[in-house]
Amino acid sequence: MRGLLVLLAVLVLAGCATSAVAPRPAAISHIVLIKLDDPSRADELVADCDRLLATIHSVVSYAAGKHVEAGRGTVLNDYDVAIYVGYGTMAGYAEYVEHPQHVELVQKWGPVSQITVRDFLDPTP
């Protein structure tokens, strides 16, 4: 019985020591934070992003949503909607920028109260 308990403890501890690495979403990440003139339209903007951006061929990863209050003072809350779009290549990013669906979204929703855009390269996607 004691041997079985020791074996079980070893297996449990081995399982805890093994940690999976989270997948990297894309080589190039495009992050957009938007403050709307009318925050009540945030759901509409997210729905338009889902409809227009997520279906562009060069987009390899995507998410859009409203700000969530996490109760952390270090998390900025100066935006209503955040959009994440990932691309496999710079050519894919360029295709996205010129794509009619992206252009349609920008034309419908611009100008906004405030927009912050950040792009970064993950050298090991």
Coordinates of C-alpha atoms in Angstrom, one line a residue:
M1 CA 0.0 0.0 0.0
R2 CA 2.8 2.4 0.9
G3 CA 4.5 1.7 -2.4
L4 CA 1.3 2.6 -4.3
L5 CA 1.0 5.9 -2.4
V6 CA 4.6 6.7 -3.2
L7 CA 4.1 5.9 -6.9
L8 CA 0.9 8.0 -6.9
A9 CA 2.7 11.0 -5.2
V10 CA 5.5 10.7 -7.8
L11 CA 3.1 10.7 -10.7
V12 CA 1.2 13.7 -9.3
L13 CA 4.3 15.7 -8.7
A14 CA 5.7 14.8 -12.2
G15 CA 2.4 16.1 -13.7
C16 CA 2.7 19.3 -11.8
A17 CA 6.3 19.8 -12.9
T18 CA 5.4 19.4 -16.5
S19 CA 4.1 22.7 -17.9
A20 CA 2.8 23.3 -21.4
V21 CA 4.0 26.4 -23.2
A22 CA 1.2 28.6 -24.4
P23 CA 1.0 28.8 -28.2
R24 CA 2.2 31.9 -29.9
P25 CA -0.6 33.4 -31.9
A26 CA 1.2 35.1 -34.8
A27 CA 4.5 36.5 -36.1
I28 CA 3.2 40.0 -36.3
S29 CA 0.7 41.3 -33.8
H30 CA -1.5 44.4 -34.3
I31 CA -3.2 45.8 -31.3
V32 CA -5.7 48.6 -31.4
L33 CA -7.3 50.3 -28.5
I34 CA -10.3 52.5 -29.3
K35 CA -12.1 55.1 -27.1
L36 CA -15.5 55.8 -28.7
D37 CA -17.3 59.1 -28.7
D38 CA -20.4 57.1 -27.7
P39 CA -19.3 54.1 -25.5
S40 CA -22.8 52.6 -25.8
R41 CA -21.9 51.6 -29.4
A42 CA -19.0 49.3 -28.2
D43 CA -21.0 46.1 -28.9
E44 CA -21.8 47.3 -32.4
L45 CA -18.1 47.9 -33.1
V46 CA -17.1 44.5 -31.8
A47 CA -19.7 42.9 -34.0
D48 CA -18.5 44.8 -37.1
C49 CA -14.9 43.7 -36.3
D50 CA -16.0 40.1 -36.0
R51 CA -17.8 40.3 -39.3
L52 CA -15.2 42.2 -41.2
L53 CA -11.8 41.6 -39.8
A54 CA -11.9 38.0 -38.7
T55 CA -12.7 36.8 -42.2
I56 CA -9.8 38.5 -44.0
H57 CA -7.6 35.7 -45.5
S58 CA -4.2 37.1 -44.3
V59 CA -5.5 37.2 -40.6
V60 CA -4.1 34.2 -38.8
S61 CA -5.4 35.1 -35.3
Y62 CA -8.0 37.6 -34.1
A63 CA -9.9 38.8 -31.1
A64 CA -12.0 41.9 -30.3
G65 CA -13.9 42.8 -27.2
K66 CA -14.9 45.5 -24.7
H67 CA -12.7 46.6 -21.8
V68 CA -13.0 44.3 -18.8
E69 CA -12.5 45.7 -15.3
A70 CA -10.1 43.2 -13.6
G71 CA -9.7 45.2 -10.4
R72 CA -6.0 45.9 -11.0
G73 CA -4.9 49.5 -10.7
T74 CA -2.1 49.0 -13.2
V75 CA -4.5 48.1 -16.0
L76 CA -5.5 51.1 -18.0
N77 CA -9.2 51.6 -18.6
D78 CA -9.0 54.5 -21.1
Y79 CA -10.5 52.6 -24.0
D80 CA -13.9 51.0 -24.9
V81 CA -12.8 48.3 -27.4
A82 CA -9.6 46.4 -28.0
I83 CA -8.8 44.6 -31.2
Y84 CA -6.0 42.1 -31.7
V85 CA -5.1 40.9 -35.3
G86 CA -2.2 38.6 -36.0
Y87 CA -0.5 38.0 -39.4
G88 CA 2.0 35.4 -40.5
T89 CA 4.0 37.9 -42.6
M90 CA 4.5 41.5 -43.3
A91 CA 3.0 40.9 -46.8
G92 CA -0.1 39.5 -44.9
Y93 CA -0.2 42.7 -42.8
A94 CA 0.0 44.9 -46.0
E95 CA -2.8 42.8 -47.6
Y96 CA -5.0 43.4 -44.5
V97 CA -4.4 47.2 -44.5
E98 CA -5.6 47.5 -48.1
H99 CA -8.4 44.9 -47.9
P100 CA -11.8 46.2 -48.7
Q101 CA -13.3 44.9 -45.4
H102 CA -10.7 46.6 -43.3
V103 CA -11.2 49.8 -45.3
E104 CA -15.0 49.5 -44.8
L105 CA -14.5 49.2 -41.0
V106 CA -12.2 52.2 -40.9
Q107 CA -14.5 54.3 -43.0
K108 CA -17.6 53.4 -40.9
W109 CA -15.9 53.9 -37.5
G110 CA -13.4 56.7 -38.0
P111 CA -12.9 59.2 -36.6
V112 CA -13.2 58.0 -33.0
S113 CA -12.5 59.9 -29.8
Q114 CA -9.1 58.2 -29.4
I115 CA -7.2 55.4 -31.0
T116 CA -3.9 53.7 -30.0
V117 CA -2.2 51.3 -32.3
R118 CA 0.7 49.0 -31.4
D119 CA 2.4 46.5 -33.6
F120 CA 5.1 44.0 -32.6
L121 CA 7.1 41.2 -34.1
D122 CA 7.5 37.9 -32.4
P123 CA 10.7 36.4 -33.9
T124 CA 9.7 32.9 -32.8
P125 CA 6.0 32.3 -33.6

